[in-house]
């Protein structure tokens, strides 16, 4: 299996949804991504945590075979985010953000991380994404995420990153903000015109829309989940399942691989949203995934 490098946040979240609330819930893009991707392939994490980061949370990733050589523990508190969801729960309302030790995050890759075949640049400042790309050697495939904050204040740097990656994963609101388009369908080819050969636009309960320069659109609905408990981390879980599947193929990704990777990412995310934090995701087995995939096939097959 090819090695996957993820650079992103590890956090503790305070979350409120119609189903209840969770305080000091494990979160952060690198955690969700790693738990999903490690079901398929080896994962390497680069990130930073504070002195309050608990041993059981290290152990959870270690037990999934995740390489934490690039995870730094420094004086101070771990990144904290507080948010709430209402209505259709497709967008979170941020109540509080405490960057803490993440404010001085300076991603430095251990030497054995630099040959990673697959690289995912999670939602961090675009300057840091560029810094990571300068340290990796010859990856087969690079993907990135971003958010409205970076689009609004650092769009020029963000566009520079986009020229250097193969894939952009982004939600529908951010895709429209980035391009000025009125919907995901029109936004998708505009994003690939900015550099990447493919884009996956995450659409929450409506599934995803992938667009590739080679073959155009690939669009499917989400797995129907009657009760969404907590959508936090669903996008990063999708990315983890996507990259995990690609890395398990042991070859340079084709469009056919990416189509199947979208489905795997969607199935992984459908588990995440069924409980708070990473509780459901951390328990997912390959047998669970195959069962969910068989259920999904009934949804999309004529």
PDB file of C-alpha atoms in Angstrom:
ATOM      1  CA  UNK A   1       0.000   0.000   0.000  1.00  0.00           C
ATOM      2  CA  UNK A   2       1.142   3.512  -0.761  1.00  0.00           C
ATOM      3  CA  UNK A   3       1.735   5.931   2.095  1.00  0.00           C
ATOM      4  CA  UNK A   4      -0.642   8.851   2.579  1.00  0.00           C
ATOM      5  CA  UNK A   5       0.532  12.093   4.162  1.00  0.00           C
ATOM      6  CA  UNK A   6      -2.061  14.352   5.765  1.00  0.00           C
ATOM      7  CA  UNK A   7      -1.258  17.777   7.171  1.00  0.00           C
ATOM      8  CA  UNK A   8      -4.019  19.381   9.191  1.00  0.00           C
ATOM      9  CA  UNK A   9      -5.542  20.120  12.571  1.00  0.00           C
ATOM     10  CA  UNK A  10      -6.072  17.969  15.640  1.00  0.00           C
ATOM     11  CA  UNK A  11      -8.600  19.544  17.950  1.00  0.00           C
ATOM     12  CA  UNK A  12     -11.134  19.344  20.721  1.00  0.00           C
ATOM     13  CA  UNK A  13     -14.601  20.519  19.725  1.00  0.00           C
ATOM     14  CA  UNK A  14     -17.675  21.719  21.549  1.00  0.00           C
ATOM     15  CA  UNK A  15     -20.685  20.837  19.411  1.00  0.00           C
ATOM     16  CA  UNK A  16     -24.400  21.525  19.631  1.00  0.00           C
ATOM     17  CA  UNK A  17     -26.927  19.879  17.314  1.00  0.00           C
ATOM     18  CA  UNK A  18     -30.658  19.082  17.530  1.00  0.00           C
ATOM     19  CA  UNK A  19     -29.577  15.663  18.867  1.00  0.00           C
ATOM     20  CA  UNK A  20     -27.724  17.125  21.860  1.00  0.00           C
ATOM     21  CA  UNK A  21     -24.281  18.438  22.626  1.00  0.00           C
ATOM     22  CA  UNK A  22     -20.748  17.207  23.168  1.00  0.00           C
ATOM     23  CA  UNK A  23     -17.947  19.020  24.988  1.00  0.00           C
ATOM     24  CA  UNK A  24     -14.252  18.352  24.501  1.00  0.00           C
ATOM     25  CA  UNK A  25     -15.056  16.031  21.635  1.00  0.00           C
ATOM     26  CA  UNK A  26     -12.104  14.867  19.580  1.00  0.00           C
ATOM     27  CA  UNK A  27     -12.029  16.631  16.212  1.00  0.00           C
ATOM     28  CA  UNK A  28      -9.775  18.256  13.666  1.00  0.00           C
ATOM     29  CA  UNK A  29      -9.279  17.445   9.995  1.00  0.00           C
ATOM     30  CA  UNK A  30      -6.243  15.204  10.525  1.00  0.00           C
ATOM     31  CA  UNK A  31      -8.092  13.008  13.026  1.00  0.00           C
ATOM     32  CA  UNK A  32     -11.150  12.443  10.848  1.00  0.00           C
ATOM     33  CA  UNK A  33      -9.045  11.952   7.724  1.00  0.00           C
ATOM     34  CA  UNK A  34      -6.635   9.507   9.373  1.00  0.00           C
ATOM     35  CA  UNK A  35      -9.305   7.328  10.934  1.00  0.00           C
ATOM     36  CA  UNK A  36     -11.031   6.987   7.568  1.00  0.00           C
ATOM     37  CA  UNK A  37      -7.940   6.543   5.389  1.00  0.00           C
ATOM     38  CA  UNK A  38      -6.238   4.076   7.733  1.00  0.00           C
ATOM     39  CA  UNK A  39      -8.950   1.527   7.030  1.00  0.00           C
ATOM     40  CA  UNK A  40      -7.431   1.189   3.546  1.00  0.00           C
ATOM     41  CA  UNK A  41      -3.798   2.263   3.725  1.00  0.00           C
ATOM     42  CA  UNK A  42      -0.886   3.537   5.807  1.00  0.00           C
ATOM     43  CA  UNK A  43      -1.245   7.129   6.974  1.00  0.00           C
ATOM     44  CA  UNK A  44       1.303   9.698   8.159  1.00  0.00           C
ATOM     45  CA  UNK A  45       0.176  12.733  10.172  1.00  0.00           C
ATOM     46  CA  UNK A  46       1.809  16.140  10.506  1.00  0.00           C
ATOM     47  CA  UNK A  47       0.182  18.401  13.072  1.00  0.00           C
ATOM     48  CA  UNK A  48       0.503  20.008  16.492  1.00  0.00           C
ATOM     49  CA  UNK A  49      -1.253  19.476  19.824  1.00  0.00           C
ATOM     50  CA  UNK A  50      -0.976  20.962  23.280  1.00  0.00           C
ATOM     51  CA  UNK A  51      -0.138  19.485  26.651  1.00  0.00           C
ATOM     52  CA  UNK A  52      -3.833  18.725  27.221  1.00  0.00           C
ATOM     53  CA  UNK A  53      -3.999  16.227  24.351  1.00  0.00           C
ATOM     54  CA  UNK A  54      -4.979  12.942  25.951  1.00  0.00           C
ATOM     55  CA  UNK A  55      -3.073   9.677  25.691  1.00  0.00           C
ATOM     56  CA  UNK A  56      -6.203   7.765  24.693  1.00  0.00           C
ATOM     57  CA  UNK A  57      -6.475   9.963  21.613  1.00  0.00           C
ATOM     58  CA  UNK A  58      -2.888   9.188  20.623  1.00  0.00           C
ATOM     59  CA  UNK A  59      -3.617   5.522  21.233  1.00  0.00           C
ATOM     60  CA  UNK A  60      -6.663   5.514  18.957  1.00  0.00           C
ATOM     61  CA  UNK A  61      -4.550   6.583  15.969  1.00  0.00           C
ATOM     62  CA  UNK A  62      -1.642   4.352  16.966  1.00  0.00           C
ATOM     63  CA  UNK A  63      -3.977   1.377  17.120  1.00  0.00           C
ATOM     64  CA  UNK A  64      -5.009   2.079  13.522  1.00  0.00           C
ATOM     65  CA  UNK A  65      -1.346   2.017  12.455  1.00  0.00           C
ATOM     66  CA  UNK A  66      -1.132   5.765  11.875  1.00  0.00           C
ATOM     67  CA  UNK A  67       2.445   7.106  11.892  1.00  0.00           C
ATOM     68  CA  UNK A  68       2.572  10.017  14.354  1.00  0.00           C
ATOM     69  CA  UNK A  69       6.252  10.880  13.907  1.00  0.00           C
ATOM     70  CA  UNK A  70       5.178  14.246  12.488  1.00  0.00           C
ATOM     71  CA  UNK A  71       2.850  15.109  15.368  1.00  0.00           C
ATOM     72  CA  UNK A  72       4.377  17.694  17.709  1.00  0.00           C
ATOM     73  CA  UNK A  73       3.303  18.193  21.311  1.00  0.00           C
ATOM     74  CA  UNK A  74       4.147  21.690  22.570  1.00  0.00           C
ATOM     75  CA  UNK A  75       3.386  23.779  25.667  1.00  0.00           C
ATOM     76  CA  UNK A  76      -0.123  25.220  25.657  1.00  0.00           C
ATOM     77  CA  UNK A  77      -3.607  24.048  24.796  1.00  0.00           C
ATOM     78  CA  UNK A  78      -4.823  22.124  21.764  1.00  0.00           C
ATOM     79  CA  UNK A  79      -6.850  23.899  19.068  1.00  0.00           C
ATOM     80  CA  UNK A  80     -10.490  24.273  20.165  1.00  0.00           C
ATOM     81  CA  UNK A  81     -13.564  24.933  18.034  1.00  0.00           C
ATOM     82  CA  UNK A  82     -17.146  25.438  19.199  1.00  0.00           C
ATOM     83  CA  UNK A  83     -20.042  25.305  16.788  1.00  0.00           C
ATOM     84  CA  UNK A  84     -23.738  24.625  16.440  1.00  0.00           C
ATOM     85  CA  UNK A  85     -25.978  23.151  13.762  1.00  0.00           C
ATOM     86  CA  UNK A  86     -29.613  23.924  13.097  1.00  0.00           C
ATOM     87  CA  UNK A  87     -32.160  23.204  10.383  1.00  0.00           C
ATOM     88  CA  UNK A  88     -30.737  21.090   7.548  1.00  0.00           C
ATOM     89  CA  UNK A  89     -27.351  21.019   9.333  1.00  0.00           C
ATOM     90  CA  UNK A  90     -25.417  21.506   6.093  1.00  0.00           C
ATOM     91  CA  UNK A  91     -23.527  24.475   7.552  1.00  0.00           C
ATOM     92  CA  UNK A  92     -22.135  24.978  11.048  1.00  0.00           C
ATOM     93  CA  UNK A  93     -22.402  28.233  12.930  1.00  0.00           C
ATOM     94  CA  UNK A  94     -19.053  28.941  14.559  1.00  0.00           C
ATOM     95  CA  UNK A  95     -19.472  30.079  18.145  1.00  0.00           C
ATOM     96  CA  UNK A  96     -15.829  30.212  19.192  1.00  0.00           C
ATOM     97  CA  UNK A  97     -12.400  29.466  17.772  1.00  0.00           C
ATOM     98  CA  UNK A  98      -9.330  29.164  19.984  1.00  0.00           C
ATOM     99  CA  UNK A  99      -6.297  28.469  17.805  1.00  0.00           C
ATOM    100  CA  UNK A 100      -4.045  27.975  20.834  1.00  0.00           C
ATOM    101  CA  UNK A 101      -0.909  26.028  19.780  1.00  0.00           C
ATOM    102  CA  UNK A 102      -2.245  25.782  16.218  1.00  0.00           C
ATOM    103  CA  UNK A 103      -1.647  29.530  15.818  1.00  0.00           C
ATOM    104  CA  UNK A 104       2.098  28.870  15.511  1.00  0.00           C
ATOM    105  CA  UNK A 105       1.844  25.664  13.484  1.00  0.00           C
ATOM    106  CA  UNK A 106       4.917  25.277  11.298  1.00  0.00           C
ATOM    107  CA  UNK A 107       4.668  21.987   9.410  1.00  0.00           C
ATOM    108  CA  UNK A 108       8.005  20.201   9.246  1.00  0.00           C
ATOM    109  CA  UNK A 109       8.041  16.771   7.650  1.00  0.00           C
ATOM    110  CA  UNK A 110      10.173  13.981   9.112  1.00  0.00           C
ATOM    111  CA  UNK A 111      12.617  12.742   6.501  1.00  0.00           C
ATOM    112  CA  UNK A 112      10.759   9.462   5.934  1.00  0.00           C
ATOM    113  CA  UNK A 113       7.504  11.389   5.284  1.00  0.00           C
ATOM    114  CA  UNK A 114       8.971  13.232   2.295  1.00  0.00           C
ATOM    115  CA  UNK A 115       8.562  10.287  -0.070  1.00  0.00           C
ATOM    116  CA  UNK A 116       4.811   9.943   0.549  1.00  0.00           C
ATOM    117  CA  UNK A 117       2.988   8.859  -2.609  1.00  0.00           C
ATOM    118  CA  UNK A 118      -0.283  10.577  -1.734  1.00  0.00           C
ATOM    119  CA  UNK A 119      -0.572  13.975  -0.043  1.00  0.00           C
ATOM    120  CA  UNK A 120      -3.670  15.618   1.393  1.00  0.00           C
ATOM    121  CA  UNK A 121      -3.419  19.255   2.398  1.00  0.00           C
ATOM    122  CA  UNK A 122      -6.303  19.693   4.803  1.00  0.00           C
ATOM    123  CA  UNK A 123      -7.869  23.033   5.675  1.00  0.00           C
ATOM    124  CA  UNK A 124      -4.871  25.084   6.800  1.00  0.00           C
ATOM    125  CA  UNK A 125      -3.478  28.436   5.650  1.00  0.00           C
ATOM    126  CA  UNK A 126      -2.467  28.274   1.973  1.00  0.00           C
ATOM    127  CA  UNK A 127       1.071  29.447   2.838  1.00  0.00           C
ATOM    128  CA  UNK A 128       1.430  26.349   5.017  1.00  0.00           C
ATOM    129  CA  UNK A 129       0.078  24.163   2.227  1.00  0.00           C
ATOM    130  CA  UNK A 130       2.803  25.525  -0.055  1.00  0.00           C
ATOM    131  CA  UNK A 131       5.370  24.914   2.668  1.00  0.00           C
ATOM    132  CA  UNK A 132       4.368  21.248   2.781  1.00  0.00           C
ATOM    133  CA  UNK A 133       4.547  20.884  -0.998  1.00  0.00           C
ATOM    134  CA  UNK A 134       8.099  22.226  -0.946  1.00  0.00           C
ATOM    135  CA  UNK A 135       9.088  19.374   1.391  1.00  0.00           C
ATOM    136  CA  UNK A 136       7.585  16.382  -0.424  1.00  0.00           C
ATOM    137  CA  UNK A 137       9.589  14.787  -3.235  1.00  0.00           C
ATOM    138  CA  UNK A 138       7.573  13.253  -6.069  1.00  0.00           C
ATOM    139  CA  UNK A 139       4.047  12.395  -4.911  1.00  0.00           C
ATOM    140  CA  UNK A 140       1.765  10.487  -7.265  1.00  0.00           C
ATOM    141  CA  UNK A 141      -1.292  12.502  -6.291  1.00  0.00           C
ATOM    142  CA  UNK A 142      -1.943  15.649  -4.260  1.00  0.00           C
ATOM    143  CA  UNK A 143      -5.275  16.913  -3.006  1.00  0.00           C
ATOM    144  CA  UNK A 144      -6.293  19.941  -0.985  1.00  0.00           C
ATOM    145  CA  UNK A 145      -9.166  21.395   0.988  1.00  0.00           C
ATOM    146  CA  UNK A 146      -9.834  25.008   1.898  1.00  0.00           C
ATOM    147  CA  UNK A 147     -12.526  27.196   3.466  1.00  0.00           C
ATOM    148  CA  UNK A 148     -14.359  30.482   3.016  1.00  0.00           C
ATOM    149  CA  UNK A 149     -11.956  32.300   5.369  1.00  0.00           C
ATOM    150  CA  UNK A 150      -8.924  31.610   3.144  1.00  0.00           C
ATOM    151  CA  UNK A 151     -10.926  32.317  -0.010  1.00  0.00           C
ATOM    152  CA  UNK A 152     -11.882  35.743   1.322  1.00  0.00           C
ATOM    153  CA  UNK A 153      -8.508  36.929   2.650  1.00  0.00           C
ATOM    154  CA  UNK A 154      -5.817  34.903   0.830  1.00  0.00           C
ATOM    155  CA  UNK A 155      -7.291  34.029  -2.528  1.00  0.00           C
ATOM    156  CA  UNK A 156      -4.114  34.817  -4.489  1.00  0.00           C
ATOM    157  CA  UNK A 157      -2.016  32.417  -2.419  1.00  0.00           C
ATOM    158  CA  UNK A 158      -4.793  29.835  -2.535  1.00  0.00           C
ATOM    159  CA  UNK A 159      -4.876  30.004  -6.330  1.00  0.00           C
ATOM    160  CA  UNK A 160      -1.135  29.376  -6.355  1.00  0.00           C
ATOM    161  CA  UNK A 161      -1.651  26.195  -4.319  1.00  0.00           C
ATOM    162  CA  UNK A 162      -4.415  25.063  -6.669  1.00  0.00           C
ATOM    163  CA  UNK A 163      -2.004  25.176  -9.599  1.00  0.00           C
ATOM    164  CA  UNK A 164       0.190  22.615  -7.855  1.00  0.00           C
ATOM    165  CA  UNK A 165      -2.383  19.958  -6.905  1.00  0.00           C
ATOM    166  CA  UNK A 166      -4.301  17.255  -8.748  1.00  0.00           C
ATOM    167  CA  UNK A 167      -7.562  17.533  -6.841  1.00  0.00           C
ATOM    168  CA  UNK A 168      -9.549  20.113  -4.887  1.00  0.00           C
ATOM    169  CA  UNK A 169     -12.152  18.937  -2.372  1.00  0.00           C
ATOM    170  CA  UNK A 170     -14.481  21.761  -1.401  1.00  0.00           C
ATOM    171  CA  UNK A 171     -18.051  22.236  -0.230  1.00  0.00           C
ATOM    172  CA  UNK A 172     -20.729  23.783  -2.420  1.00  0.00           C
ATOM    173  CA  UNK A 173     -20.852  27.146  -0.665  1.00  0.00           C
ATOM    174  CA  UNK A 174     -17.084  27.534  -0.924  1.00  0.00           C
ATOM    175  CA  UNK A 175     -17.103  26.469  -4.568  1.00  0.00           C
ATOM    176  CA  UNK A 176     -19.604  29.211  -5.384  1.00  0.00           C
ATOM    177  CA  UNK A 177     -17.639  31.743  -3.350  1.00  0.00           C
ATOM    178  CA  UNK A 178     -14.387  30.840  -5.079  1.00  0.00           C
ATOM    179  CA  UNK A 179     -15.787  31.051  -8.602  1.00  0.00           C
ATOM    180  CA  UNK A 180     -18.739  33.424  -8.371  1.00  0.00           C
ATOM    181  CA  UNK A 181     -20.907  30.698  -9.919  1.00  0.00           C
ATOM    182  CA  UNK A 182     -24.512  30.210  -8.860  1.00  0.00           C
ATOM    183  CA  UNK A 183     -24.362  26.429  -8.430  1.00  0.00           C
ATOM    184  CA  UNK A 184     -22.024  23.454  -8.141  1.00  0.00           C
ATOM    185  CA  UNK A 185     -22.463  22.366 -11.753  1.00  0.00           C
ATOM    186  CA  UNK A 186     -21.230  25.635 -13.203  1.00  0.00           C
ATOM    187  CA  UNK A 187     -18.562  26.052 -10.508  1.00  0.00           C
ATOM    188  CA  UNK A 188     -16.863  22.690 -11.124  1.00  0.00           C
ATOM    189  CA  UNK A 189     -15.240  23.328 -14.537  1.00  0.00           C
ATOM    190  CA  UNK A 190     -14.295  26.832 -13.425  1.00  0.00           C
ATOM    191  CA  UNK A 191     -12.307  25.300 -10.552  1.00  0.00           C
ATOM    192  CA  UNK A 192     -10.444  22.848 -12.782  1.00  0.00           C
ATOM    193  CA  UNK A 193      -9.598  25.784 -15.054  1.00  0.00           C
ATOM    194  CA  UNK A 194      -7.679  27.184 -12.075  1.00  0.00           C
ATOM    195  CA  UNK A 195      -5.208  24.299 -12.174  1.00  0.00           C
ATOM    196  CA  UNK A 196      -6.294  20.944 -10.717  1.00  0.00           C
ATOM    197  CA  UNK A 197      -7.333  18.133 -13.061  1.00  0.00           C
ATOM    198  CA  UNK A 198     -10.278  17.238 -10.826  1.00  0.00           C
ATOM    199  CA  UNK A 199     -12.601  18.738  -8.236  1.00  0.00           C
ATOM    200  CA  UNK A 200     -15.013  17.096  -5.827  1.00  0.00           C
ATOM    201  CA  UNK A 201     -17.731  19.400  -4.543  1.00  0.00           C
ATOM    202  CA  UNK A 202     -19.212  18.088  -1.306  1.00  0.00           C
ATOM    203  CA  UNK A 203     -22.954  18.735  -1.096  1.00  0.00           C
ATOM    204  CA  UNK A 204     -23.907  17.373   2.324  1.00  0.00           C
ATOM    205  CA  UNK A 205     -27.173  15.428   2.315  1.00  0.00           C
ATOM    206  CA  UNK A 206     -27.295  15.788  -1.497  1.00  0.00           C
ATOM    207  CA  UNK A 207     -24.091  13.833  -2.062  1.00  0.00           C
ATOM    208  CA  UNK A 208     -21.223  14.993  -4.236  1.00  0.00           C
ATOM    209  CA  UNK A 209     -20.355  16.269  -7.698  1.00  0.00           C
ATOM    210  CA  UNK A 210     -16.987  15.345  -9.162  1.00  0.00           C
ATOM    211  CA  UNK A 211     -15.709  16.971 -12.323  1.00  0.00           C
ATOM    212  CA  UNK A 212     -12.567  15.922 -14.176  1.00  0.00           C
ATOM    213  CA  UNK A 213     -10.959  17.564 -17.176  1.00  0.00           C
ATOM    214  CA  UNK A 214     -10.731  14.128 -18.776  1.00  0.00           C
ATOM    215  CA  UNK A 215     -14.331  12.931 -18.474  1.00  0.00           C
ATOM    216  CA  UNK A 216     -16.535  15.705 -17.097  1.00  0.00           C
ATOM    217  CA  UNK A 217     -19.180  15.155 -14.406  1.00  0.00           C
ATOM    218  CA  UNK A 218     -19.762  12.251 -12.028  1.00  0.00           C
ATOM    219  CA  UNK A 219     -22.618  12.934  -9.626  1.00  0.00           C
ATOM    220  CA  UNK A 220     -24.287  10.702  -7.028  1.00  0.00           C
ATOM    221  CA  UNK A 221     -26.567  11.228  -4.017  1.00  0.00           C
ATOM    222  CA  UNK A 222     -25.517  10.689  -0.429  1.00  0.00           C
ATOM    223  CA  UNK A 223     -26.427   7.525   1.442  1.00  0.00           C
ATOM    224  CA  UNK A 224     -29.852   8.206   2.989  1.00  0.00           C
ATOM    225  CA  UNK A 225     -29.342   8.558   6.765  1.00  0.00           C
ATOM    226  CA  UNK A 226     -32.645   9.352   8.504  1.00  0.00           C
ATOM    227  CA  UNK A 227     -31.104  10.904  11.624  1.00  0.00           C
ATOM    228  CA  UNK A 228     -27.971  12.990  11.373  1.00  0.00           C
ATOM    229  CA  UNK A 229     -26.495  13.374  14.858  1.00  0.00           C
ATOM    230  CA  UNK A 230     -23.373  15.416  14.090  1.00  0.00           C
ATOM    231  CA  UNK A 231     -22.077  16.357  10.620  1.00  0.00           C
ATOM    232  CA  UNK A 232     -18.756  17.697  11.953  1.00  0.00           C
ATOM    233  CA  UNK A 233     -15.848  16.100  10.133  1.00  0.00           C
ATOM    234  CA  UNK A 234     -17.949  14.527   7.393  1.00  0.00           C
ATOM    235  CA  UNK A 235     -15.961  16.302   4.680  1.00  0.00           C
ATOM    236  CA  UNK A 236     -12.611  15.259   6.142  1.00  0.00           C
ATOM    237  CA  UNK A 237     -13.915  11.711   6.532  1.00  0.00           C
ATOM    238  CA  UNK A 238     -14.928  11.768   2.857  1.00  0.00           C
ATOM    239  CA  UNK A 239     -11.410  12.887   1.955  1.00  0.00           C
ATOM    240  CA  UNK A 240      -9.890  10.126   4.084  1.00  0.00           C
ATOM    241  CA  UNK A 241     -11.999   7.425   2.474  1.00  0.00           C
ATOM    242  CA  UNK A 242     -11.253   8.884  -0.953  1.00  0.00           C
ATOM    243  CA  UNK A 243      -7.485   8.962  -0.481  1.00  0.00           C
ATOM    244  CA  UNK A 244      -7.426   5.649   1.355  1.00  0.00           C
ATOM    245  CA  UNK A 245      -9.106   3.897  -1.535  1.00  0.00           C
ATOM    246  CA  UNK A 246      -6.804   5.522  -4.097  1.00  0.00           C
ATOM    247  CA  UNK A 247      -3.683   4.572  -2.153  1.00  0.00           C
ATOM    248  CA  UNK A 248      -4.847   0.963  -1.881  1.00  0.00           C
ATOM    249  CA  UNK A 249      -4.897   0.672  -5.690  1.00  0.00           C
ATOM    250  CA  UNK A 250      -1.073   0.824  -5.817  1.00  0.00           C
ATOM    251  CA  UNK A 251      -1.023   2.816  -9.053  1.00  0.00           C
ATOM    252  CA  UNK A 252      -1.404   6.348 -10.313  1.00  0.00           C
ATOM    253  CA  UNK A 253      -5.088   7.204  -9.965  1.00  0.00           C
ATOM    254  CA  UNK A 254      -7.356   7.047 -12.983  1.00  0.00           C
ATOM    255  CA  UNK A 255     -10.760   8.713 -13.309  1.00  0.00           C
ATOM    256  CA  UNK A 256     -12.351   5.303 -12.744  1.00  0.00           C
ATOM    257  CA  UNK A 257     -10.426   5.001  -9.465  1.00  0.00           C
ATOM    258  CA  UNK A 258     -11.539   8.475  -8.421  1.00  0.00           C
ATOM    259  CA  UNK A 259     -15.178   7.650  -9.111  1.00  0.00           C
ATOM    260  CA  UNK A 260     -14.991   4.626  -6.834  1.00  0.00           C
ATOM    261  CA  UNK A 261     -13.018   6.671  -4.293  1.00  0.00           C
ATOM    262  CA  UNK A 262     -15.884   9.195  -4.149  1.00  0.00           C
ATOM    263  CA  UNK A 263     -18.277   6.389  -3.277  1.00  0.00           C
ATOM    264  CA  UNK A 264     -15.960   5.041  -0.581  1.00  0.00           C
ATOM    265  CA  UNK A 265     -15.541   8.504   0.874  1.00  0.00           C
ATOM    266  CA  UNK A 266     -19.289   9.006   0.898  1.00  0.00           C
ATOM    267  CA  UNK A 267     -19.861   5.669   2.654  1.00  0.00           C
ATOM    268  CA  UNK A 268     -17.287   6.495   5.325  1.00  0.00           C
ATOM    269  CA  UNK A 269     -18.875   9.906   5.904  1.00  0.00           C
ATOM    270  CA  UNK A 270     -22.294   8.298   6.258  1.00  0.00           C
ATOM    271  CA  UNK A 271     -20.983   6.530   9.363  1.00  0.00           C
ATOM    272  CA  UNK A 272     -19.354   9.630  10.863  1.00  0.00           C
ATOM    273  CA  UNK A 273     -22.579  11.646  10.946  1.00  0.00           C
ATOM    274  CA  UNK A 274     -24.392   9.013  12.996  1.00  0.00           C
ATOM    275  CA  UNK A 275     -22.736   9.998  16.279  1.00  0.00           C
ATOM    276  CA  UNK A 276     -20.839  12.878  17.840  1.00  0.00           C
ATOM    277  CA  UNK A 277     -17.163  13.407  17.104  1.00  0.00           C
ATOM    278  CA  UNK A 278     -15.251  10.337  15.877  1.00  0.00           C
ATOM    279  CA  UNK A 279     -17.262   7.860  17.968  1.00  0.00           C
ATOM    280  CA  UNK A 280     -18.920   6.139  15.020  1.00  0.00           C
ATOM    281  CA  UNK A 281     -16.012   6.534  12.623  1.00  0.00           C
ATOM    282  CA  UNK A 282     -13.478   4.975  14.991  1.00  0.00           C
ATOM    283  CA  UNK A 283     -15.540   1.767  15.112  1.00  0.00           C
ATOM    284  CA  UNK A 284     -16.027   1.284  11.372  1.00  0.00           C
ATOM    285  CA  UNK A 285     -14.620  -1.968   9.990  1.00  0.00           C
ATOM    286  CA  UNK A 286     -14.207  -3.069   6.405  1.00  0.00           C
ATOM    287  CA  UNK A 287     -17.188  -5.385   6.934  1.00  0.00           C
ATOM    288  CA  UNK A 288     -19.294  -2.378   8.018  1.00  0.00           C
ATOM    289  CA  UNK A 289     -18.181  -0.492   4.944  1.00  0.00           C
ATOM    290  CA  UNK A 290     -19.043  -3.359   2.598  1.00  0.00           C
ATOM    291  CA  UNK A 291     -22.483  -3.701   4.202  1.00  0.00           C
ATOM    292  CA  UNK A 292     -23.145   0.026   3.784  1.00  0.00           C
ATOM    293  CA  UNK A 293     -21.897  -0.129   0.185  1.00  0.00           C
ATOM    294  CA  UNK A 294     -24.340  -2.930  -0.610  1.00  0.00           C
ATOM    295  CA  UNK A 295     -27.169  -0.852   0.877  1.00  0.00           C
ATOM    296  CA  UNK A 296     -26.066   2.126  -1.201  1.00  0.00           C
ATOM    297  CA  UNK A 297     -26.055   0.097  -4.416  1.00  0.00           C
ATOM    298  CA  UNK A 298     -29.778  -0.509  -3.910  1.00  0.00           C
ATOM    299  CA  UNK A 299     -30.265   3.268  -3.728  1.00  0.00           C
ATOM    300  CA  UNK A 300     -28.452   4.090  -6.969  1.00  0.00           C
ATOM    301  CA  UNK A 301     -29.183   1.025  -9.101  1.00  0.00           C
ATOM    302  CA  UNK A 302     -32.148   0.906 -11.470  1.00  0.00           C
TER     303      UNK A 302
END
